[in-house]
Coordinates of C-alpha atoms in Angstrom, one line a residue:
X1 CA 78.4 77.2 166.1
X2 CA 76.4 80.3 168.0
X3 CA 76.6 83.6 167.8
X4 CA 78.5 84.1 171.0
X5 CA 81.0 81.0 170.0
X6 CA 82.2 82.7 166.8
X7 CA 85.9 83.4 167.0
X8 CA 88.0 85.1 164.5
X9 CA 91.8 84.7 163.8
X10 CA 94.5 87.3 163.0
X11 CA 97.6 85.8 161.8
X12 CA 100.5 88.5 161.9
X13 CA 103.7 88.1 159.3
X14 CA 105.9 89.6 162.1
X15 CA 104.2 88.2 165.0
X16 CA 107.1 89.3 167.6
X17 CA 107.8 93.2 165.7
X18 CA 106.6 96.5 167.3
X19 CA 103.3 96.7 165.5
X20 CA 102.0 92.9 166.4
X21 CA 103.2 93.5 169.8
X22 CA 101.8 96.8 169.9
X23 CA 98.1 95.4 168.6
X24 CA 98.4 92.1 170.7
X25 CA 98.6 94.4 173.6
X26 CA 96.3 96.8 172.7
X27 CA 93.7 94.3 171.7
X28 CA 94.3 92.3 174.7
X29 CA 94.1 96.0 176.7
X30 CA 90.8 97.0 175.2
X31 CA 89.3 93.5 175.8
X32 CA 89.8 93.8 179.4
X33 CA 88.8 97.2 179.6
X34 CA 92.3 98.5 180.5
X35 CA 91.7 101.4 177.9
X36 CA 89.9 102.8 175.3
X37 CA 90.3 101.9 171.7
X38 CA 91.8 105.2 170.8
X39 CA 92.4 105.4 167.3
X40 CA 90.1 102.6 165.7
X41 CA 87.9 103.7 163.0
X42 CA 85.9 100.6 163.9
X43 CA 85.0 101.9 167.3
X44 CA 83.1 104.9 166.1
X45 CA 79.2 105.2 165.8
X46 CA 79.6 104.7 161.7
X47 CA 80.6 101.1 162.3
X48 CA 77.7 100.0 164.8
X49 CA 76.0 97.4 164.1
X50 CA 77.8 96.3 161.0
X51 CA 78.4 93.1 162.2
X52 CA 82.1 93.5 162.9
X53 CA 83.7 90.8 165.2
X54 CA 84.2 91.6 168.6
X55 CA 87.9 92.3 170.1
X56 CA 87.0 89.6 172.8
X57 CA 86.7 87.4 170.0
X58 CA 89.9 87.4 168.5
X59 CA 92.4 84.8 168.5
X60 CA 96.2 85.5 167.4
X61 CA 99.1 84.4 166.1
X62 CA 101.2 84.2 163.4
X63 CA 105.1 83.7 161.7
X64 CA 108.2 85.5 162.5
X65 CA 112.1 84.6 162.4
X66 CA 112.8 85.5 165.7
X67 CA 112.3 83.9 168.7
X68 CA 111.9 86.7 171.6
X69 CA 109.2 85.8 173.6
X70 CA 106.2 87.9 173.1
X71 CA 106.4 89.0 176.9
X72 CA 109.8 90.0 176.7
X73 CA 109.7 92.2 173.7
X74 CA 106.6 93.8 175.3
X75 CA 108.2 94.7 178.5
X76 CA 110.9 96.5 175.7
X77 CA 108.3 98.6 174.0
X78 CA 107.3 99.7 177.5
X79 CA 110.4 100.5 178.6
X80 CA 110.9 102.7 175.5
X81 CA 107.6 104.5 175.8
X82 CA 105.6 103.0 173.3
X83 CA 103.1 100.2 176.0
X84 CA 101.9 102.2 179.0
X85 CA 103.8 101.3 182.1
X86 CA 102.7 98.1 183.6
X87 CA 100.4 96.9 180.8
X88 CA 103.1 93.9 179.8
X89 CA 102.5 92.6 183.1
X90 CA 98.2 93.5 182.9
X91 CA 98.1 91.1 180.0
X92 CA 101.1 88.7 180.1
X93 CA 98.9 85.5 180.4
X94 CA 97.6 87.2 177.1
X95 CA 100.8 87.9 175.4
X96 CA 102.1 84.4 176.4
X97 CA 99.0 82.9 175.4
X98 CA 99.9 84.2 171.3
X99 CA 103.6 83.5 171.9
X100 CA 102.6 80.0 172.1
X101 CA 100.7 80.5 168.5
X102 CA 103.8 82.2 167.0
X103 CA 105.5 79.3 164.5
X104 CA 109.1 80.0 162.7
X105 CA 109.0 82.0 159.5
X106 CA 111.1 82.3 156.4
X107 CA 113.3 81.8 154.7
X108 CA 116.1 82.2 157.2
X109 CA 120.1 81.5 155.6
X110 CA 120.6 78.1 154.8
X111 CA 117.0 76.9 154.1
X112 CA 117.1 74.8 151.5
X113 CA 113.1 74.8 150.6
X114 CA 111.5 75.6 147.6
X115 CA 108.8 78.1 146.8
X116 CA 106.2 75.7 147.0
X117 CA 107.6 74.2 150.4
X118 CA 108.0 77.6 152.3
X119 CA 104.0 78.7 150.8
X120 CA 103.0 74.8 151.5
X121 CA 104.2 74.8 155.0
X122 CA 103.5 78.4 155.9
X123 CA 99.6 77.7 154.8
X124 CA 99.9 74.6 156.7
X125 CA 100.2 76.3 159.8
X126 CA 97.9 78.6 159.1
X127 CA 95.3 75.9 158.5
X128 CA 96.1 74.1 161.7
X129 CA 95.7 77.7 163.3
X130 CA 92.3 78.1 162.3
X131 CA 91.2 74.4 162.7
X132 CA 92.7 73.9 167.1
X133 CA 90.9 76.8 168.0
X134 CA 87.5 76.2 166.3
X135 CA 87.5 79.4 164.4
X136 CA 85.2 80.3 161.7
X137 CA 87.5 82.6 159.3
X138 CA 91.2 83.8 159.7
X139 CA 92.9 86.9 158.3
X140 CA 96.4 87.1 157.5
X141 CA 97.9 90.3 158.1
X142 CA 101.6 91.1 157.2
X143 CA 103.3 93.7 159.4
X144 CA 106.6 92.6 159.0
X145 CA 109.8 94.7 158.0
X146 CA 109.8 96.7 154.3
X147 CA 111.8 93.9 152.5
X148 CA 113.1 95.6 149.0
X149 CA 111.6 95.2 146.0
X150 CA 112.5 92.4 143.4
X151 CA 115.1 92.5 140.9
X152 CA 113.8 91.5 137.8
X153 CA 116.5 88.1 137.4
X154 CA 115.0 87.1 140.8
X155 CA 114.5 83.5 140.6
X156 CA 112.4 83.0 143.8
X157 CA 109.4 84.9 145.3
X158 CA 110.0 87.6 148.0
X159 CA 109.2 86.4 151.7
X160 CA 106.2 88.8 151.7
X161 CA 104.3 87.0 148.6
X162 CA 105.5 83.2 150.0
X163 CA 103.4 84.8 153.1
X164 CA 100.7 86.4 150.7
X165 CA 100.6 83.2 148.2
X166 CA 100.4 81.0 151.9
X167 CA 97.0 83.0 153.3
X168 CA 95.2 82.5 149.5
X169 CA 95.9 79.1 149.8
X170 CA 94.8 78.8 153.2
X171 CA 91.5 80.6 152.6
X172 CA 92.1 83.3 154.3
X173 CA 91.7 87.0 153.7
X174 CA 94.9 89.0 153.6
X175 CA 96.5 92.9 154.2
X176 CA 99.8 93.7 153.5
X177 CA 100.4 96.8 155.8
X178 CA 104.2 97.0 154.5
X179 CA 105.5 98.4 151.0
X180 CA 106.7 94.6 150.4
X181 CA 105.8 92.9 147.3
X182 CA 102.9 91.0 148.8
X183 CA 100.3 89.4 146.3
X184 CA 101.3 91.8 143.2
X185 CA 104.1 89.9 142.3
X186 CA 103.0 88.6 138.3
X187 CA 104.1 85.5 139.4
X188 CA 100.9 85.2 141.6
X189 CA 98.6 87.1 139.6
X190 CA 96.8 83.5 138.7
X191 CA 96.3 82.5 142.1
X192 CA 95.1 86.4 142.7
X193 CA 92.8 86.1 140.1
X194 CA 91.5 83.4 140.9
X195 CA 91.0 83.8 144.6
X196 CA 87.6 83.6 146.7
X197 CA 88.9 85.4 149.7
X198 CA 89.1 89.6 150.5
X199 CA 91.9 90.9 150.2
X200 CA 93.5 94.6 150.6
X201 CA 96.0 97.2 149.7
X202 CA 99.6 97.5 150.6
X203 CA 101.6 100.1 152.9
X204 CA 99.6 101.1 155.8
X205 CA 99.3 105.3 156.4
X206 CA 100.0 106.4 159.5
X207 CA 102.0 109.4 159.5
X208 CA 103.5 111.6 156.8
X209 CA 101.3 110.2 153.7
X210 CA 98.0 110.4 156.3
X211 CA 98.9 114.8 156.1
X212 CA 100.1 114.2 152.8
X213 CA 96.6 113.1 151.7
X214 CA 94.7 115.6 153.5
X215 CA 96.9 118.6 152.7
X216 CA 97.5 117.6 149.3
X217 CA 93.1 118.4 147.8
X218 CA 93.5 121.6 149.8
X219 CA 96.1 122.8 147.4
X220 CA 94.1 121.5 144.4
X221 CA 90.5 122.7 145.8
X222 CA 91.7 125.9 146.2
X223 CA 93.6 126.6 142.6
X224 CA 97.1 126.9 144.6
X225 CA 100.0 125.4 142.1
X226 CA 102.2 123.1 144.2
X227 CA 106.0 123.8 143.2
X228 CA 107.9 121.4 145.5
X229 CA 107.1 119.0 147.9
X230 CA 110.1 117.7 149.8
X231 CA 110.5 115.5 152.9
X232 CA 112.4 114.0 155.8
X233 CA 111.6 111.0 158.1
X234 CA 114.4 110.2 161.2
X235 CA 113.3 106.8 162.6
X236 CA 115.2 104.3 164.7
X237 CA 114.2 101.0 165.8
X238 CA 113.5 97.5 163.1
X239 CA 111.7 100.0 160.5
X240 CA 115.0 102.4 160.6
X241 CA 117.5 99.3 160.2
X242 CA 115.4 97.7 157.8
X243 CA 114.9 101.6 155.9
X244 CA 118.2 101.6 156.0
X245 CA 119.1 99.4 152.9
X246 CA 118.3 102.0 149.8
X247 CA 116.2 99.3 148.4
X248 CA 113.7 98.8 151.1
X249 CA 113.8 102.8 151.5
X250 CA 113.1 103.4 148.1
X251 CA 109.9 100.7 148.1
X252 CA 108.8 103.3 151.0
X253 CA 108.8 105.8 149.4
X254 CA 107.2 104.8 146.1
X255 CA 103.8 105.4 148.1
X256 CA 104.7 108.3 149.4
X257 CA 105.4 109.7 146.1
X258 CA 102.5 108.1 144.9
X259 CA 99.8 109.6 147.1
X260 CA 100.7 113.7 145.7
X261 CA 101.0 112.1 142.1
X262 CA 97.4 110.4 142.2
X263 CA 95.7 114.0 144.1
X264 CA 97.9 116.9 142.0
X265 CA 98.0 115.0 139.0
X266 CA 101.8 114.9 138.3
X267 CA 104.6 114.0 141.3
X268 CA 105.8 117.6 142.2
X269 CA 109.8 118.3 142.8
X270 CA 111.4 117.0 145.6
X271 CA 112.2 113.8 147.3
X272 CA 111.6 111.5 150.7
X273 CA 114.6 111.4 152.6
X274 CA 115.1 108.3 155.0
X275 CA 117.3 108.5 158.0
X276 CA 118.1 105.7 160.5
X277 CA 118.8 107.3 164.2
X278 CA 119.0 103.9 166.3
X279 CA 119.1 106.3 169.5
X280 CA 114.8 107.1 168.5
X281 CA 114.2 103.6 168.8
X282 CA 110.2 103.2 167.7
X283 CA 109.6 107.1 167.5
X284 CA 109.5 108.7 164.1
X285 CA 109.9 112.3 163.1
X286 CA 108.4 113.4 159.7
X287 CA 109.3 116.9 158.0
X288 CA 107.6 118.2 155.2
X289 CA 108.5 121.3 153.4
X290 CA 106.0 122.6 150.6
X291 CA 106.3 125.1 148.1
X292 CA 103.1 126.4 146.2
X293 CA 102.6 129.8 144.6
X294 CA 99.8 132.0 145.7
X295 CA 97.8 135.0 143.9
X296 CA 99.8 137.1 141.3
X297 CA 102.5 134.4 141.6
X298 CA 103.4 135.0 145.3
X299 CA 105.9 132.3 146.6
X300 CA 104.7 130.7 149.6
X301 CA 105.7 127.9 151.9
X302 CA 104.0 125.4 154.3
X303 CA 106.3 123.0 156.7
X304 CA 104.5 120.5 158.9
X305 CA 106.8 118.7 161.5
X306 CA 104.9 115.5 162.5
X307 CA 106.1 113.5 165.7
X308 CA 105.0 110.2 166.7
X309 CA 105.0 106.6 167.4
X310 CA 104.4 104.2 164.4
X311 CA 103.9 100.9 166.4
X312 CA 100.6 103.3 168.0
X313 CA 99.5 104.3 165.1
X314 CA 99.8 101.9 163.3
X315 CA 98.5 99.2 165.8
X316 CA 94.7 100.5 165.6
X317 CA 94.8 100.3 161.9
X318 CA 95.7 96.8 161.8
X319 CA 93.0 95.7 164.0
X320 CA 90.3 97.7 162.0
X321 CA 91.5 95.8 159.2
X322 CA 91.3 92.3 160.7
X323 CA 88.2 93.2 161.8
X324 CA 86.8 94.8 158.1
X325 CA 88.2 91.9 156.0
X326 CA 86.9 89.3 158.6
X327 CA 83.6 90.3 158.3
X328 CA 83.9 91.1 154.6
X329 CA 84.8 87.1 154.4
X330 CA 81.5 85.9 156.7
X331 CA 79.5 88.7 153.6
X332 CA 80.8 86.2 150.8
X333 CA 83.0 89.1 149.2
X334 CA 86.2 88.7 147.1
X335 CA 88.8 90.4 145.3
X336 CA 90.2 93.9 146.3
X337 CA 88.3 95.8 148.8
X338 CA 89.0 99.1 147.2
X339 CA 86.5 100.4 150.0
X340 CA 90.0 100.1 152.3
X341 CA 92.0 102.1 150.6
X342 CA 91.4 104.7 153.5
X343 CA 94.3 102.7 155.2
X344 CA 96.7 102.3 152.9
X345 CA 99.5 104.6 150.4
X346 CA 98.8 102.4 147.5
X347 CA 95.4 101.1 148.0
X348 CA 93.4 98.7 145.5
X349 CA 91.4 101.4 143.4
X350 CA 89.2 104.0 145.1
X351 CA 89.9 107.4 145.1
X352 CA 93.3 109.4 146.7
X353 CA 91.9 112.0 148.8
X354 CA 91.7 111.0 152.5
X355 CA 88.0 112.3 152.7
X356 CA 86.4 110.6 149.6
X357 CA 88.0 107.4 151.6
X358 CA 87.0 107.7 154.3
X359 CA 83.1 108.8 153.1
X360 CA 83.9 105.1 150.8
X361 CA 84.9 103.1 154.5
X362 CA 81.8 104.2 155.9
X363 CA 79.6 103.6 152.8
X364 CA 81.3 100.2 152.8
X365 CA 80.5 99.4 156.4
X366 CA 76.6 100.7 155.7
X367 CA 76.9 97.6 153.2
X368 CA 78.1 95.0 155.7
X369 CA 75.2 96.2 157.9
X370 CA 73.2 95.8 155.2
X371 CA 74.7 92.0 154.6
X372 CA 73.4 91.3 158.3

């Protein structure tokens, strides 16, 4: 195979939701040289030259359990703000061209499979992904909705590891970009262990944690005792239905609570508050209200108000990531990519502060130049 043959695969876990569609788009978008590829990290001067695959190289597909055509749910997500106008219709053959890679994911009601036949099937498709279209890796990437955490009497593995467990044994690299469970279930730690594919973190940042990270060294650098540190997110659309169950919200916001705990050194006072408003649809709104004490014990207070799309934000992220894990694959590495955790709340190692991760991603990337 030649250089310019090399293709690489991103399979999605939520191939038809707002962020696949979003990055299908987008990728497709950038490729054609519709737009610029606002956004990814992987686009900037530190990643030249590290051997990165190409967007035009890309092929995708992936599982969901719904059946809206790719198209269709484009043309939504343009009609609600979140596609420029008229790019559904700029890259249809494109959209319909990964709608026909999309295969039925589970377990939907009434499926009477087993563990192993949901992880055995799902990496069969996988495989037969990778092998029709000639290409020399694949990464696995699950974007689906925040499913809640597992009880502890749960006799069978959560969607998001039958997913994880699938990609390991398809020999792919994997992401989780959700709080699901993923690959840290214990029940997989064997076949995590044991595994000689990259793999990375779990629950992309793209909003509130993203300032929660930056601001939170500030107040440590500059000797400022944090109080309270309390916030609101009002979100509609599949992340606000599916935040909606205390369960899932509450596996959000473990990283949230996470990301202050890890920089101040103890979680301050306060609390994430999740509310579904079905009439935002994929727009988010993110409070945060602060309370630190200042010189001679003066009470102060920062509030941040951050407004935005997470299917945009998100979407960029998701392709760095193919693109960093892919080419972390062709460099023979394995295990966590702590080097990531720039992109994620609860990363794999590596340090908390959104500045030592970043300086880590572009340290990383001098290695896979390096690796050339």
């Amino acid at each position: 195979m030649t250089a310019h043959a090399v293709r690489t695969g991103i399979w999605f876990i939520g191939a038809r939701g707002s962020v696949a569609t979003t990055a299908t788009a987008g990728c497709a978008a950038i490729a054609a040289g519709l737009h610029p590829p606002t956004g990814m990290v992987t686009e900037t001067p530190p990643f030249g030259d590290a051997g990165l695959p190409p967007l035009t190289s890309l092929v995708l597909g992936g599982h969901d359990t719904v059946d809206c055509p790719l198209p269709k749910r484009a043309e939504a997500l343009a009609a609600a703000g979140v596609l420029p106008h008229g790019l559904p219709s700029a890259v249809q053959a494109e959209l319909a061209a990964v709608d026909e890679e999309i295969r039925p994911g589970g377990p939907l009601p009434g499926d009477t499979r087993t563990d192993e036949e949901l992880i055995t099937a799902f990496a069969a498709d996988i495989a037969d992904f990778t092998h029709r279209h000639r290409l020399a890796r694949t990464v696995v990437i699950n974007v689906a909705s925040t499913e809640p955490a597992p009880g502890e009497d749960d006799s069978r593995l959560p969607a998001s590891s039958l997913y994880a467990a699938a990609a390991l044994r398809a020999g792919c690299a994997y992401a989780n970009f959700t709080p699901s469970t993923g690959l840290r279930s214990a029940r997989l730690r064997r076949a995590v262990e044991s595994c000689a594919v990259p793999y990375a973190g779990r629950d992309g940042k793209t909003g509130q944690t993203l300032l929660r990270s930056v601001l939170a060294p500030m107040f440590v650098q500059r000797a400022l005792p944090v109080r309270a540190w309390s916030g609101t997110n009002l979100l509609g659309g599949g992340d606000g239905a599916a935040l909606a169950d205390p369960a899932a919200a509450a596996a959000k916001n473990a990283g949230k609570e996470r990301v202050l705990a890890d920089t101040l050194g103890a979680a301050p006072e306060g609390e994430v508050h999740i509310d579904d408003v079905p009439a935002m649809g994929d727009w988010k709104t993110a409070w945060d209200h602060i309370a630190f004490d200042g010189f001679l014990g003066s009470r102060m207070i920062l509030q941040t108000i951050w407004q935005g799309c997470d299917s945009a934000l998100a979407a960029p992220l998701v392709l760095d990531l193919a693109r960093l894990l892919a080419r972390s694959h062709e460099a023979g590495l394995k295990g966590p990519r702590p080097e990531l955790g720039f992109y994620f709340k609860d990363p794999d190692g590596g340090p908390a502060a959104l500045a030592e991760q970043y300086a880590a991603l572009t340290a990383f990337a001098e290695r896979l130049r390096a690796a050339r």
